[in-house]
Amino acid sequence: IKGKKVIVIDLDLRKRSLSVFAGQPKVGVTDFLNGRASDYKSLIVHNVGENPLDVLPVGTMPPNPAELLAEPALSKMLEELKKEYEYIFLDCPPVEIVTDADIIAPLADMTIFVIRAGLLERSMLPQIDKYYTDRKYNNISLLLNGTEGSGRYGYKYGYRYGYKYGYKSSYGYGDDKEEE
């Protein structure tokens, strides 16, 4: 968001994908939440990417991500960050795989489901619609990502959900930790 002060916080504590863009520092938000780091501001990586934004990486991979996200320190940190930043993005793991997104949801003003073309199973769409109807998440929006323009009207895309944590889920994933 050009000209605005933006921070992205990697709260996908199991995968740390976003932290890669910040150089995957060894110390981050988890170290603040578990008390090993006393000042989260010193953990922020500034001016990442072409359109400079700040990133608060995961840091140490925690053994108890859900418990850590439920710490009151997260809510307090976000309240403080609202005074400094115009936009705060919380990168979370996908819903329905782990409880983390449900823990974080009350802290967010808006929920953006990023749907990658060709990766979302069509059977998940009614579930997202149910989240909207039930108001499970605040101000739900969908963002379709990864489409290819064909020079014609519309886009070509399919559906398949490609996110794994390494254990068997209701979506039939195996025990490998491979990403799609």
XYZ file of C-alpha atoms in Angstrom:
180
model
C 0.000 0.000 0.000
C 2.021 2.809 -1.424
C 2.814 5.711 0.857
C 1.360 4.057 3.963
C 3.162 2.610 6.946
C 2.628 -1.172 6.734
C 3.773 -4.106 8.839
C 3.245 -7.802 8.162
C 3.465 -10.196 11.097
C 4.251 -13.834 10.390
C 1.864 -15.706 12.671
C 2.072 -18.947 10.715
C 4.326 -20.251 13.452
C 4.635 -23.759 12.008
C 5.752 -22.870 8.470
C 7.359 -19.407 8.768
C 6.967 -18.814 5.021
C 6.687 -15.043 5.278
C 9.798 -14.824 7.461
C 11.904 -15.937 4.485
C 11.366 -12.507 2.890
C 12.919 -10.897 5.969
C 15.962 -13.199 5.979
C 14.398 -15.628 8.488
C 15.931 -14.101 11.627
C 16.465 -16.445 14.554
C 14.566 -14.136 16.923
C 11.026 -12.884 16.286
C 7.449 -12.659 17.476
C 7.505 -16.054 19.212
C 10.472 -14.969 21.306
C 8.533 -11.886 22.387
C 5.365 -13.859 23.164
C 7.202 -16.450 25.255
C 9.155 -13.792 27.177
C 12.644 -14.474 25.759
C 12.675 -11.031 24.088
C 11.331 -8.074 26.036
C 10.905 -5.590 23.154
C 9.096 -6.631 19.976
C 10.100 -3.358 18.261
C 13.728 -4.462 18.131
C 12.639 -7.643 16.283
C 10.991 -5.834 13.365
C 12.839 -6.038 10.054
C 12.385 -2.689 8.305
C 12.025 -1.823 4.609
C 11.563 -5.320 3.157
C 10.802 -5.599 -0.555
C 10.275 -3.173 -3.408
C 7.489 -1.249 -1.684
C 9.116 -0.955 1.712
C 7.180 -2.599 4.472
C 8.157 -3.833 7.863
C 8.053 -7.513 8.795
C 7.887 -9.099 12.215
C 9.196 -12.633 11.569
C 8.373 -15.779 13.528
C 11.830 -16.290 15.037
C 12.229 -19.447 17.113
C 9.907 -22.277 16.047
C 7.749 -22.889 19.136
C 6.641 -26.293 20.415
C 3.230 -24.864 21.369
C 2.036 -22.410 18.648
C -1.644 -22.292 19.631
C -0.861 -21.658 23.306
C 1.611 -18.935 22.371
C -0.923 -17.164 20.136
C -3.432 -17.142 22.994
C -1.030 -15.122 25.168
C -2.383 -11.650 26.123
C 0.946 -10.208 24.968
C -0.158 -10.640 21.320
C -3.263 -8.513 21.783
C -1.311 -5.871 23.670
C 1.399 -5.789 20.988
C -1.207 -5.333 18.236
C -2.828 -2.449 20.121
C 0.543 -0.731 20.351
C 1.306 -1.374 16.672
C -2.015 0.249 15.676
C -0.614 3.530 16.971
C 2.417 3.283 14.644
C 1.118 1.581 11.498
C -1.729 2.373 9.131
C -2.031 -1.275 8.030
C -1.190 -4.423 9.980
C -1.359 -7.743 8.145
C -1.356 -10.969 10.148
C -0.203 -13.931 8.062
C -1.934 -17.013 9.477
C -2.021 -20.697 8.606
C -5.043 -21.913 6.653
C -8.248 -22.418 8.596
C -9.430 -25.973 9.271
C -5.895 -27.378 9.545
C -4.875 -25.956 12.918
C -6.717 -23.759 15.441
C -4.314 -20.827 15.108
C -6.498 -18.748 12.766
C -9.455 -19.131 15.146
C -7.337 -17.828 18.024
C -6.090 -14.845 16.003
C -9.434 -13.992 14.327
C -10.900 -11.874 17.164
C -7.821 -9.631 16.985
C -8.309 -8.841 13.283
C -10.583 -6.143 11.842
C -10.788 -7.949 8.503
C -10.121 -11.477 7.240
C -8.775 -12.015 3.742
C -8.906 -15.550 2.383
C -6.161 -15.789 -0.233
C -7.224 -18.405 -2.730
C -4.599 -19.526 -5.201
C -6.064 -20.416 -8.562
C -5.588 -24.105 -9.253
C -5.009 -25.073 -5.610
C -8.312 -24.678 -3.772
C -10.625 -27.671 -3.812
C -14.035 -26.565 -5.006
C -15.569 -28.409 -2.049
C -14.034 -25.775 0.276
C -16.093 -22.902 -1.188
C -19.294 -23.765 0.737
C -17.226 -23.847 3.943
C -15.897 -20.336 3.264
C -19.456 -19.232 2.539
C -20.511 -20.725 5.899
C -17.765 -18.721 7.663
C -19.223 -15.623 6.060
C -22.837 -16.488 6.919
C -21.964 -17.454 10.498
C -19.750 -14.358 10.888
C -16.981 -16.571 12.226
C -14.346 -14.134 10.937
C -14.561 -10.336 10.737
C -15.301 -8.685 7.377
C -14.423 -11.634 5.141
C -12.996 -10.928 1.707
C -11.657 -13.324 -0.914
C -8.529 -12.640 -2.940
C -7.988 -14.794 -6.019
C -4.266 -15.166 -6.571
C -2.179 -16.815 -9.296
C -4.450 -16.432 -12.284
C -3.111 -16.328 -15.825
C -4.558 -13.911 -18.347
C -5.234 -15.623 -21.661
C -5.965 -12.555 -23.751
C -9.633 -13.538 -23.622
C -12.325 -12.544 -21.190
C -11.999 -14.338 -17.873
C -9.344 -16.508 -16.299
C -8.346 -20.132 -16.430
C -8.226 -21.816 -13.055
C -9.055 -25.015 -11.217
C -9.358 -25.982 -7.604
C -6.963 -27.826 -5.330
C -5.845 -27.042 -1.799
C -2.072 -27.318 -1.454
C -0.939 -26.717 2.093
C 0.425 -29.464 4.304
C 1.699 -29.655 7.835
C 2.925 -33.232 7.833
C 0.098 -35.125 9.413
C -3.031 -36.721 8.091
C -5.988 -34.354 7.948
C -9.582 -34.648 6.863
C -8.469 -33.517 3.411
C -6.534 -36.749 2.861
C -2.957 -35.504 3.104
C -0.253 -38.007 3.917
C 2.450 -37.860 6.519
C 5.027 -36.030 4.375
C 5.951 -32.387 4.950
C 6.223 -31.468 1.306
C 4.609 -28.260 0.074
C 2.771 -28.119 -3.205
